[in-house]
Coordinates of C-alpha atoms in Angstrom, one line a residue:
M1 CA -10.6 -17.2 12.4
A2 CA -10.2 -13.8 14.0
G3 CA -13.7 -12.2 14.9
R4 CA -14.5 -9.5 12.1
I5 CA -13.3 -6.2 12.6
S6 CA -15.9 -3.4 12.5
E7 CA -16.2 -0.8 9.9
D8 CA -16.1 1.9 12.8
F9 CA -13.1 0.7 14.1
I10 CA -11.4 0.4 10.4
N11 CA -12.4 4.2 9.9
E12 CA -11.4 5.0 13.4
V13 CA -7.9 3.7 12.9
R14 CA -7.8 4.8 9.5
D15 CA -8.4 8.5 10.4
S16 CA -6.6 8.8 13.5
V17 CA -3.2 8.4 11.7
N18 CA -1.4 10.5 9.0
I19 CA -0.3 8.4 5.7
V20 CA 2.7 10.6 5.4
D21 CA 4.1 9.4 9.2
V22 CA 3.4 5.7 8.7
I23 CA 5.0 5.8 5.2
S24 CA 7.8 7.4 6.4
Q25 CA 8.8 4.5 8.4
Y26 CA 9.6 3.2 5.0
V27 CA 10.5 5.6 2.4
S28 CA 12.2 9.3 3.3
L29 CA 9.6 11.5 1.8
E30 CA 10.3 15.1 1.2
K31 CA 7.7 17.7 0.6
R32 CA 7.1 18.9 -2.7
G33 CA 4.4 21.4 -3.1
K34 CA 1.2 19.8 -1.3
D35 CA 2.7 16.1 -1.8
Y36 CA 5.3 14.3 -0.3
V37 CA 7.9 12.5 -2.8
G38 CA 10.4 9.6 -2.2
L39 CA 11.8 6.6 -4.1
C40 CA 9.1 4.1 -4.8
P41 CA 9.4 0.8 -2.6
F42 CA 7.7 -1.2 -4.6
H43 CA 10.2 -0.9 -7.5
Q44 CA 13.7 0.1 -8.1
E45 CA 14.2 3.7 -9.6
K46 CA 16.8 6.9 -9.6
T47 CA 14.2 9.4 -9.8
P48 CA 11.5 9.6 -7.1
S49 CA 8.0 8.9 -8.9
F50 CA 6.7 7.9 -5.6
S51 CA 4.1 10.6 -4.2
V52 CA 1.7 10.8 -1.1
N53 CA -0.8 13.1 -0.4
P54 CA -1.4 14.0 3.0
E55 CA -4.9 15.7 2.3
K56 CA -6.7 13.1 0.7
Q57 CA -4.6 10.6 2.6
F58 CA -3.6 8.6 -0.8
F59 CA -0.3 7.2 -2.0
Y60 CA 0.3 6.9 -6.1
C61 CA 3.5 5.7 -8.0
F62 CA 3.6 7.3 -11.0
G63 CA 6.4 4.5 -12.1
C64 CA 4.6 1.2 -11.1
H65 CA 1.4 2.7 -10.7
R66 CA 0.6 1.5 -7.1
G67 CA -2.0 3.6 -5.2
G68 CA -4.5 3.5 -2.5
N69 CA -4.6 4.6 1.2
V70 CA -2.7 3.5 4.1
Y71 CA -4.0 0.0 4.7
K72 CA -3.3 -0.8 1.0
F73 CA 0.5 0.4 1.7
I74 CA 0.9 -1.9 4.4
M75 CA -1.0 -4.9 2.5
E76 CA 1.6 -4.5 -0.3
K77 CA 4.7 -3.6 1.5
E78 CA 4.7 -6.1 4.4
E79 CA 2.2 -8.7 2.1
V80 CA -0.2 -9.1 4.7
T81 CA -4.1 -9.4 4.6
F82 CA -6.5 -6.4 4.8
P83 CA -7.2 -7.5 8.5
E84 CA -3.2 -7.6 9.5
S85 CA -2.6 -4.3 7.8
V86 CA -5.7 -2.8 10.0
E87 CA -3.4 -4.3 13.2
R88 CA -0.5 -2.9 12.0
V89 CA -1.6 0.6 11.6
A90 CA -3.8 0.2 14.9
E91 CA -0.4 -0.2 16.8
F92 CA 1.4 2.9 15.0
A93 CA -1.6 4.6 16.4
N94 CA -1.4 3.0 20.0
I95 CA -5.0 2.1 19.3
P96 CA -5.9 -1.5 20.9
M97 CA -7.6 -4.3 18.9
P98 CA -11.2 -5.1 19.6
Q99 CA -11.1 -7.7 22.3
E100 CA -13.0 -10.5 19.8
Y101 CA -10.0 -10.0 17.4
Q102 CA -7.3 -9.9 19.6
E103 CA -8.0 -13.4 21.0
Q104 CA -7.1 -14.9 17.8
P105 CA -2.9 -14.1 16.8
V106 CA -2.1 -12.8 13.1
K107 CA -0.7 -15.9 11.0
L108 CA 2.3 -15.6 9.1
N109 CA 3.6 -17.9 5.9
P110 CA 4.8 -20.8 7.3
L111 CA 8.1 -20.6 6.7
M112 CA 8.1 -17.4 8.4
Q113 CA 6.1 -18.6 11.5
M114 CA 8.7 -21.5 11.5
H115 CA 11.7 -19.4 11.8
Q116 CA 9.9 -17.0 14.7
D117 CA 9.4 -20.2 16.5
A118 CA 12.8 -21.4 16.0
A119 CA 14.0 -17.8 16.9
D120 CA 11.8 -17.8 20.3
F121 CA 13.1 -21.7 20.9
Y122 CA 16.7 -20.6 20.6
Q123 CA 16.3 -17.8 23.0
Q124 CA 14.5 -19.7 25.6
I125 CA 17.3 -22.2 25.4
L126 CA 19.6 -19.9 25.6
L127 CA 18.2 -17.5 28.9
T128 CA 16.2 -20.4 30.7
T129 CA 17.3 -23.8 30.7
K130 CA 20.4 -25.7 31.8
I131 CA 21.6 -26.9 28.4
G132 CA 21.6 -23.5 27.4
E133 CA 24.1 -22.3 30.0
R134 CA 27.2 -23.0 27.4
G135 CA 25.8 -20.3 25.0
L136 CA 24.7 -18.0 27.9
N137 CA 28.5 -18.5 29.4
Y138 CA 30.1 -17.5 25.7
A139 CA 27.4 -14.3 25.8
R140 CA 28.7 -13.0 28.9
Q141 CA 32.2 -13.5 27.8
R142 CA 31.2 -11.5 24.5
E143 CA 29.6 -8.6 27.0
L144 CA 26.2 -9.3 26.1
D145 CA 23.9 -8.6 28.6
D146 CA 20.3 -9.5 28.6
E147 CA 19.0 -6.5 27.5
L148 CA 20.9 -6.8 24.3
L149 CA 20.1 -10.8 23.9
K150 CA 16.6 -9.8 24.1
H151 CA 16.7 -6.9 21.8
F152 CA 18.3 -8.7 18.9
K153 CA 16.8 -11.9 19.8
I154 CA 20.2 -14.0 20.2
G155 CA 19.8 -17.2 21.1
Y156 CA 21.8 -20.6 21.2
A157 CA 21.5 -24.1 19.4
P158 CA 22.6 -26.8 21.6
D159 CA 25.1 -29.4 20.3
R160 CA 22.4 -32.0 19.6
R161 CA 21.4 -33.4 15.9
D162 CA 17.4 -32.9 16.3
L163 CA 16.5 -30.9 19.0
L164 CA 15.3 -27.9 16.5
L165 CA 13.9 -30.9 14.3
T166 CA 11.8 -32.3 17.2
Y167 CA 10.5 -29.2 18.5
L168 CA 9.0 -28.0 15.2
K169 CA 7.4 -31.5 14.2
E170 CA 5.6 -30.9 17.7
Q171 CA 4.5 -27.4 16.6
G172 CA 3.0 -29.2 13.1
Y173 CA 5.2 -28.2 10.4
T174 CA 5.3 -31.3 7.5
D175 CA 8.6 -33.0 6.5
E176 CA 8.4 -30.7 3.0
Q177 CA 8.1 -27.3 5.0
L178 CA 10.9 -28.3 7.2
A179 CA 13.4 -29.2 4.3
E180 CA 12.2 -25.9 2.5
S181 CA 13.4 -24.0 5.5
G182 CA 17.1 -23.9 5.5
L183 CA 17.3 -25.0 9.0
F184 CA 18.2 -28.3 8.7
V185 CA 20.5 -30.3 6.5
Q186 CA 19.0 -33.3 4.4
T187 CA 21.1 -36.1 4.1
Q188 CA 21.0 -38.3 0.5
D189 CA 18.4 -40.5 1.7
G190 CA 16.0 -37.8 3.1
R191 CA 16.9 -37.5 6.6
L192 CA 17.1 -34.0 8.2
F193 CA 19.5 -32.9 10.9
D194 CA 19.6 -29.7 13.0
R195 CA 21.9 -27.5 10.6
F196 CA 23.0 -25.0 13.5
R197 CA 24.4 -27.1 16.4
D198 CA 26.8 -25.5 19.7
R199 CA 26.5 -21.9 18.2
L200 CA 25.2 -18.7 19.4
M201 CA 22.4 -17.9 17.1
F202 CA 21.6 -14.5 15.6
P203 CA 18.2 -14.2 13.8
M204 CA 18.0 -12.3 10.8
S205 CA 14.8 -10.5 9.8
D206 CA 13.6 -8.8 6.8
E207 CA 12.6 -5.3 6.7
T208 CA 9.5 -5.5 8.5
G209 CA 11.3 -7.0 11.4
H210 CA 10.0 -10.8 10.8
P211 CA 13.1 -13.6 11.1
V212 CA 14.2 -15.3 8.0
A213 CA 17.4 -16.6 8.2
F214 CA 20.0 -17.2 11.0
S215 CA 23.8 -16.7 11.2
G216 CA 25.4 -18.9 14.0
R217 CA 28.6 -18.0 15.7
R218 CA 30.8 -20.7 16.7
I219 CA 31.8 -21.0 20.7
S220 CA 34.1 -24.0 20.6
D221 CA 37.7 -23.3 19.7
N222 CA 37.8 -25.9 17.3
P223 CA 39.4 -24.2 14.2
D224 CA 38.1 -27.1 12.0
E225 CA 35.0 -25.5 12.4
P226 CA 33.8 -22.1 10.8
K227 CA 33.6 -19.0 12.5
Y228 CA 30.1 -18.3 11.5
I229 CA 27.3 -20.8 9.4
N230 CA 24.5 -18.8 7.8
S231 CA 21.3 -19.7 6.8
P232 CA 21.0 -20.8 2.7
E233 CA 18.8 -18.7 0.3
T234 CA 15.3 -19.8 0.6
S235 CA 12.0 -18.8 -0.9
I236 CA 11.8 -15.8 1.8
F237 CA 15.5 -15.1 2.3
N238 CA 17.8 -13.6 -0.4
K239 CA 21.3 -12.6 1.5
S240 CA 21.3 -9.6 -1.1
D241 CA 18.1 -8.1 0.0
L242 CA 19.0 -8.2 3.5
L243 CA 20.6 -6.0 6.1
F244 CA 21.0 -7.3 9.6
H245 CA 19.4 -4.6 12.1
F246 CA 17.8 -2.9 9.1
S247 CA 14.1 -2.7 10.3
E248 CA 15.0 -1.2 13.7
A249 CA 17.7 1.3 12.3
K250 CA 15.4 2.5 10.1
K251 CA 13.1 3.6 12.9
H252 CA 16.1 5.5 14.7
A253 CA 17.4 7.0 11.5
R254 CA 14.3 9.4 11.1
K255 CA 15.4 10.9 14.3
E256 CA 19.3 10.3 13.9
G257 CA 19.4 11.7 10.5
H258 CA 21.9 8.6 9.3
L259 CA 22.3 5.0 8.8
V260 CA 26.0 3.5 10.0
L261 CA 26.7 0.5 7.7
F262 CA 29.2 -2.3 9.4
E263 CA 30.4 -5.3 8.0
G264 CA 29.0 -7.9 10.5
H265 CA 25.9 -7.7 13.0
M266 CA 28.6 -8.4 16.2
D267 CA 29.7 -4.8 15.1
V268 CA 26.4 -3.3 14.9
I269 CA 25.7 -4.7 18.5
S270 CA 28.7 -3.4 20.0
A271 CA 27.6 0.4 18.2
Y272 CA 23.9 -0.5 20.0
K273 CA 25.6 -0.7 23.4
S274 CA 27.4 2.1 22.9
G275 CA 24.7 4.2 21.5
I276 CA 24.6 4.1 18.2
K277 CA 21.1 2.6 17.3
T278 CA 21.3 3.1 13.4
G279 CA 23.5 0.6 13.0
I280 CA 23.2 -2.2 9.9
A281 CA 25.1 -4.8 8.4
S282 CA 25.4 -6.9 4.9
M283 CA 25.2 -10.6 6.2
G284 CA 28.8 -11.4 5.8
T285 CA 29.0 -10.4 2.3
S286 CA 30.2 -7.5 0.0
L287 CA 27.3 -4.7 0.0
T288 CA 25.1 -5.2 -3.2
Q289 CA 23.0 -2.8 -5.3
Q290 CA 20.0 -3.8 -3.8
Q291 CA 20.7 -3.0 -0.3
V292 CA 22.5 0.2 -1.2
Y293 CA 18.8 0.7 -2.6
M294 CA 17.1 -0.3 0.5
I295 CA 19.3 2.5 2.2
R296 CA 18.8 4.9 -0.2
R297 CA 14.8 4.9 0.5
I298 CA 15.4 5.7 4.0
T299 CA 18.1 8.1 4.2
R300 CA 21.0 9.7 2.2
Q301 CA 23.3 10.1 4.9
V302 CA 25.3 7.1 5.5
V303 CA 28.5 6.4 7.7
I304 CA 30.7 3.7 6.5
N305 CA 32.6 1.9 9.7
Y306 CA 34.4 -1.2 8.4
D307 CA 37.2 -2.9 9.8
G308 CA 40.4 -1.2 10.2
D309 CA 42.6 -3.8 8.6
D310 CA 43.3 -4.0 4.9
P311 CA 40.3 -6.0 3.6
G312 CA 38.0 -4.1 5.5
I313 CA 39.4 -0.6 4.0
H314 CA 39.2 -2.6 0.7
A315 CA 35.5 -3.4 1.3
A316 CA 35.1 0.4 2.5
E317 CA 36.3 1.6 -1.1
R318 CA 34.1 -0.6 -3.1
A319 CA 30.9 0.3 -0.7
V320 CA 31.9 3.8 -1.5
G321 CA 32.0 3.2 -5.2
L322 CA 28.5 1.3 -5.1
F323 CA 27.0 4.4 -3.2
K324 CA 28.4 7.2 -5.7
Q325 CA 27.0 5.1 -8.5
A326 CA 23.9 5.1 -6.9
G327 CA 24.2 8.8 -6.7
S328 CA 23.2 11.6 -4.0
F329 CA 24.4 10.0 -1.0
D330 CA 26.4 12.1 1.7
L331 CA 28.9 9.8 2.8
G332 CA 31.1 9.5 5.8
I333 CA 34.0 6.9 6.6
V334 CA 35.2 6.0 10.1
I335 CA 38.7 4.7 9.9
L336 CA 39.6 3.0 13.1
P337 CA 43.3 3.1 14.2
D338 CA 45.9 -0.1 14.9
K339 CA 43.4 -2.3 12.3
L340 CA 40.4 -2.7 14.9
D341 CA 37.2 -3.7 14.1
P342 CA 34.2 -1.6 15.8
D343 CA 33.8 -4.6 18.5
E344 CA 37.4 -4.2 19.3
Y345 CA 37.5 -0.4 19.4
V346 CA 34.6 -0.4 22.0
K347 CA 36.4 -2.6 24.2
Q348 CA 39.6 -1.1 24.1
Y349 CA 38.5 2.8 24.2
G350 CA 35.2 3.0 25.2
A351 CA 31.8 3.8 23.9
E352 CA 32.3 7.7 24.5
S353 CA 35.6 7.7 22.2
Y354 CA 33.8 5.2 19.9
Q355 CA 30.5 7.9 19.4
A356 CA 33.2 10.5 19.3
A357 CA 34.3 8.7 15.8
I358 CA 31.2 8.2 14.4
T359 CA 30.5 12.0 14.8
G360 CA 34.1 12.9 13.3
A361 CA 33.7 10.9 10.1
I362 CA 35.5 11.8 7.2
S363 CA 34.4 12.7 4.0
T364 CA 35.3 10.2 1.0
T365 CA 37.5 12.8 -0.4
D366 CA 39.6 12.6 2.5
F367 CA 39.3 9.0 2.6
F368 CA 40.5 9.0 -1.0
L369 CA 43.6 11.1 -0.2
L370 CA 44.7 9.5 3.1
R371 CA 44.8 5.9 0.6
L372 CA 46.6 7.5 -2.1
K373 CA 49.0 9.1 0.5
K374 CA 50.0 5.3 1.3
K375 CA 50.4 4.5 -2.4
Y376 CA 53.2 6.9 -2.9
N377 CA 56.3 7.7 -2.0
L378 CA 55.9 11.3 -0.9
N379 CA 59.8 12.2 -0.4
N380 CA 60.2 11.1 -4.0
E381 CA 59.5 13.9 -6.6
R382 CA 58.5 11.6 -9.6
E383 CA 55.9 9.5 -7.1
Q384 CA 54.9 13.1 -5.7
V385 CA 53.9 14.5 -9.1
A386 CA 51.7 11.3 -10.1
Y387 CA 49.9 11.4 -6.3
L388 CA 49.4 14.9 -7.1
S389 CA 47.9 14.6 -10.3
E390 CA 45.9 11.1 -9.0
A391 CA 44.7 13.7 -6.4
V392 CA 43.2 16.3 -8.5
Q393 CA 41.8 14.2 -10.9
E394 CA 39.6 13.2 -7.8
I395 CA 39.0 16.7 -6.6
A396 CA 37.7 17.2 -10.0
T397 CA 34.4 15.0 -9.8
L398 CA 33.5 16.9 -6.7
Q399 CA 30.1 19.2 -7.6
N400 CA 30.8 21.9 -5.2
P401 CA 33.2 24.4 -6.2
V402 CA 34.1 25.5 -2.3
E403 CA 34.8 21.9 -1.6
Q404 CA 37.4 21.7 -4.9
D405 CA 38.9 25.2 -3.6
L406 CA 39.3 23.7 -0.2
Y407 CA 40.8 20.6 -0.8
V408 CA 43.3 22.1 -3.7
G409 CA 44.3 24.6 -1.0
R410 CA 45.0 22.0 1.3
L411 CA 47.4 20.1 -1.1
A412 CA 49.1 23.3 -2.0
K413 CA 49.9 23.7 1.8
E414 CA 50.7 19.8 2.3
T415 CA 53.1 19.7 -0.7
G416 CA 54.4 23.5 -1.1
V417 CA 53.4 23.6 -4.6
S418 CA 52.1 26.6 -6.2
L419 CA 48.2 27.1 -5.8
D420 CA 48.0 28.7 -9.6
A421 CA 49.8 25.7 -10.6
L422 CA 47.4 22.9 -9.0
K423 CA 44.3 25.2 -10.0
M424 CA 45.6 24.8 -13.5
N425 CA 45.8 21.2 -13.2
L426 CA 42.5 21.4 -11.7
S427 CA 40.7 23.1 -14.6
R428 CA 42.2 20.4 -17.1
A429 CA 40.8 17.7 -14.8
R430 CA 37.6 19.5 -14.7
R431 CA 37.1 19.4 -18.7
R432 CA 38.2 15.9 -18.9
Q433 CA 35.6 15.0 -16.1
R434 CA 32.5 17.0 -17.9
R435 CA 33.4 14.8 -20.9
I436 CA 33.6 11.5 -19.4
D437 CA 30.5 12.3 -17.3
E438 CA 28.5 13.3 -20.8
H439 CA 29.8 10.4 -22.2
T440 CA 28.8 8.4 -19.3
S441 CA 25.2 9.6 -19.3
A442 CA 24.7 9.2 -22.8
A443 CA 26.2 5.6 -22.9
E444 CA 25.6 3.8 -19.5
P445 CA 22.3 2.5 -18.2
A446 CA 21.1 3.1 -14.8
V447 CA 23.1 1.6 -11.9
L448 CA 20.2 0.2 -10.5
P449 CA 18.3 -1.7 -13.4
P450 CA 14.1 -0.8 -12.9
A451 CA 12.6 -4.0 -11.7
P452 CA 9.3 -5.3 -13.4
V453 CA 6.7 -2.9 -12.8
Q454 CA 2.9 -3.1 -13.5
E455 CA 1.7 -3.0 -17.0
Q456 CA 0.1 0.4 -18.0
Q457 CA -2.7 0.7 -20.7
P458 CA -2.0 4.0 -22.7
V459 CA -3.6 7.1 -21.8
T460 CA -5.7 7.4 -24.8
R461 CA -8.5 10.0 -25.2
A462 CA -11.1 7.3 -23.9
T463 CA -9.2 6.6 -20.8
R464 CA -9.0 10.6 -20.4
A465 CA -12.6 10.9 -20.7
Q466 CA -13.8 8.0 -18.5
Q467 CA -11.2 9.4 -15.6
R468 CA -13.1 12.9 -16.1
L469 CA -16.7 11.2 -16.0
L470 CA -15.8 9.3 -13.1
Y471 CA -14.4 11.6 -11.4
A472 CA -17.7 14.0 -11.8
Y473 CA -19.4 10.6 -10.8
I474 CA -18.0 10.3 -7.7
Y475 CA -17.7 14.3 -6.4
S476 CA -21.1 15.6 -8.0
D477 CA -24.6 14.4 -7.4
E478 CA -25.9 16.7 -10.2
A479 CA -23.6 15.2 -12.6
R480 CA -23.9 11.4 -11.4
E481 CA -27.9 11.9 -11.5
Y482 CA -27.3 13.7 -15.1
L483 CA -25.7 10.6 -15.9
L484 CA -27.9 7.9 -14.5
L485 CA -31.0 9.5 -16.1
N486 CA -29.4 9.3 -19.6
G487 CA -28.9 5.5 -18.9
F488 CA -24.6 6.6 -19.5
V489 CA -22.6 3.4 -19.6
F490 CA -18.9 3.4 -18.9
P491 CA -17.2 1.5 -21.9
S492 CA -14.4 0.0 -19.5
P493 CA -15.7 -2.8 -17.4
Q494 CA -13.7 -1.8 -14.4
Y495 CA -15.0 1.8 -14.8
E496 CA -18.6 0.6 -14.8
R497 CA -18.1 -1.4 -11.9
L498 CA -16.6 1.5 -10.2
A499 CA -19.5 3.2 -10.9
K500 CA -22.0 1.0 -9.4
L501 CA -19.7 0.1 -6.5
W502 CA -19.9 3.7 -5.5
L503 CA -23.8 4.0 -5.7
N504 CA -23.6 0.7 -3.3
Y505 CA -21.3 2.6 -1.0
I506 CA -23.0 6.0 -0.5
E507 CA -26.2 4.5 -0.4
T508 CA -25.3 2.3 2.8
H509 CA -23.0 4.4 4.5
E510 CA -23.6 7.5 6.6
N511 CA -19.8 8.9 6.7
V512 CA -18.7 8.6 2.9
S513 CA -15.1 9.0 2.1
L514 CA -13.0 8.2 -0.8
S515 CA -10.3 6.7 1.5
G516 CA -13.3 4.7 3.2
F517 CA -14.4 3.6 -0.5
L518 CA -10.9 2.1 -1.0
D519 CA -11.7 -0.4 1.8
F520 CA -15.3 -0.9 0.5
I521 CA -14.0 -2.2 -3.3
P522 CA -11.8 -5.1 -4.5
E523 CA -8.0 -4.6 -4.4
E524 CA -7.6 -4.8 -8.3
L525 CA -9.7 -1.4 -8.9
Q526 CA -8.1 0.8 -6.2
S527 CA -5.3 2.3 -8.3
I528 CA -7.9 3.5 -11.2
I529 CA -9.7 5.6 -8.2
V530 CA -6.3 6.9 -6.7
S531 CA -4.5 7.4 -10.1
T532 CA -8.3 9.3 -10.8
D533 CA -8.1 11.4 -7.8
M534 CA -4.7 12.4 -7.9
M535 CA -4.7 14.0 -11.4
E536 CA -5.2 17.5 -11.5
I537 CA -8.7 17.7 -12.5
P538 CA -10.7 20.6 -11.7
G539 CA -13.3 19.9 -9.3
E540 CA -16.4 21.7 -10.8
I541 CA -18.0 20.0 -14.0
T542 CA -20.5 21.4 -16.3
L543 CA -23.5 20.0 -18.2
E544 CA -21.6 21.1 -21.3
E545 CA -18.7 19.6 -20.4
L546 CA -20.0 16.2 -19.8
E547 CA -22.1 15.8 -22.7
A548 CA -18.4 16.8 -24.2
Q549 CA -16.8 13.8 -22.9
V550 CA -19.7 11.5 -23.3
R551 CA -19.8 12.4 -27.0
V552 CA -15.5 11.9 -26.9
L553 CA -16.3 8.1 -26.1
N554 CA -19.1 8.0 -28.6
L555 CA -16.5 9.0 -31.1
C556 CA -14.0 6.4 -29.6
K557 CA -16.2 3.5 -30.1
I558 CA -17.0 4.7 -33.2
D559 CA -13.5 4.7 -34.3
D560 CA -13.0 1.2 -33.0
E561 CA -15.7 -0.5 -34.7
I562 CA -14.4 0.9 -38.3
G563 CA -10.8 0.0 -37.1
Q564 CA -12.7 -3.6 -36.8
H565 CA -14.8 -3.5 -39.8
M566 CA -11.3 -2.5 -41.6
Q567 CA -9.8 -5.6 -40.2
A568 CA -12.8 -7.7 -41.5
I569 CA -12.4 -6.5 -45.1
A570 CA -8.8 -7.2 -45.2
D571 CA -9.6 -11.0 -43.9
A572 CA -12.2 -11.1 -46.8
R573 CA -10.0 -9.9 -49.2
R574 CA -7.3 -12.7 -48.2
R575 CA -10.8 -15.1 -48.9
N576 CA -11.8 -13.5 -52.1
D577 CA -15.1 -12.6 -50.3
Q578 CA -16.5 -9.9 -52.5
T579 CA -20.0 -10.1 -50.5
A580 CA -18.4 -9.6 -47.4
I581 CA -16.0 -6.9 -48.5
L582 CA -19.5 -5.0 -49.9
R583 CA -21.3 -5.6 -46.8
E584 CA -18.0 -4.4 -44.6
T585 CA -17.5 -0.9 -46.6
Q586 CA -21.1 -0.2 -46.4
A587 CA -21.0 -0.4 -42.6
I588 CA -17.8 1.8 -42.7
L589 CA -19.6 4.4 -44.5
Q590 CA -22.2 4.2 -42.0
L591 CA -20.0 4.5 -39.2
R592 CA -18.2 7.3 -40.4
Q593 CA -21.6 9.5 -41.4
L594 CA -22.3 8.7 -37.5
K595 CA -18.8 10.2 -36.6
L596 CA -19.6 13.3 -38.8
Q597 CA -22.9 14.1 -37.2
E598 CA -21.1 13.7 -33.8
E599 CA -18.2 15.7 -34.8
E600 CA -20.7 18.5 -35.7
A601 CA -22.4 18.3 -32.6
V602 CA -19.4 19.0 -30.9
S603 CA -18.4 21.8 -33.1
D604 CA -21.8 23.2 -32.5
R605 CA -21.5 23.0 -29.1
K606 CA -18.1 25.0 -28.9
K607 CA -19.6 27.4 -31.4
A608 CA -22.6 28.1 -28.6
S609 CA -20.3 28.2 -25.7
H610 CA -18.0 30.6 -27.3
E611 CA -21.3 32.9 -28.6
Q612 CA -22.6 32.8 -24.4

């Protein structure tokens, strides 16, 4: 086992980073008041409900109710243990782990570790073995130097039936794990064989950079073999949720301000070679809503550069439609000449020319109008009218009046049609578009359906009172002493447990902080602390308010007991048990009398407060 990480080191690492900087590696955050907000990385949403407070060093989602400090975020996002989260944050802060902990490697999920071992194995074969020379020669033909091979972790699977199988068995993986991995083909009698043979291997990593699948590129000239073979979906890999190079590209996107979307991983690699570090690609499939959502969490600025042939153009049109449905994207489109794909374009025109093409990406409206021109014969007046009608309808969807005016003016110059006539058509098209928008917003569900979120208890009077009292219990020594002296017990077992944990924490720690307390308590209690602390609760609490909140809880308790007796009366009536009905009725009368006394006490306290 790894050595235990000292509490002092845990505190040092946590205090050395700004939680905003860490979370910004995963979520595009915008400053709003004293907090930063963005789309929650834990569930799908269209309106940001994820909040990060740099002063308190907390995050909290008001949608799915996850919350905590920087360690909790890493644990949730990367699905790692607490010690592993400390190691990730320490790496971010450039703080070396203690020597006794460094000696032990972090353990991954067995399937993820298997894919990491396979990726290392394939690359070692490619770069250091005689059997890998065939793959290395092909890589050199594709102009892949050592830097690119290592950055993208590219390897080679020789034409052997059980080379990887033998290696992974030697590493101790079970037959069940090997069969589940997707790295092998299983025959009807249960035997396993390497799925990838005589192929250049491209690891596909998840959002955190761990390999979870492979794409193998054929290097032979055999037309009967598919050009690419991809891993099947497994428990750790869903092709709809993966974007090639995403874990690396999103780091550069913070600086570059955008991501560049390609069709295939060779396009990403060619772009990287040309200086474009923000390239991503879907894994040989059409773009999905989940992938659009992943991109949206990082940036709203996206450049689409699909192949220049007809299938590539149609795929770009579909991608534009998905981005528009998701909303709030600033899209650019790159159309390469001569139906070239990015890899071919770079080889033919060079890196500098390609960078200029990315920088000069056209708008989606320009893209639509260019496609529209090819649809119609503009030398025919009837088709020219149809072209203008469809073009004006597209321009009417634009939200910015300046953009609308710009494109209508351009249409007038290109076609010689009166600007006034086009503006009249635009006005009618805008009215139609408003009606469509109103109908769509009222009738259609959100494009990205929300994923299941954690169930939230209704915020009752009792919950609010307990939140206020817990806040006072933590932040006010005087309030805590008053509650303890009066034998107060939180009605909720979770709140009562937190109160006792806080007492234990402050008695055993010299440097007390709420962020440190989160590392001290069980995971299931952390969201209560964060949600309570991030509420806009006044810092000071008077003795009168303490008593008032306690009385609110007493009243809520009486109401609960009355409800239980009412249910007992209903049960007794079904049994025709008159004695039980009388007994339960008397209990209700006594409780109502007690409730009246409590309410009078609250009323008297309010009057006395006003008189003062």
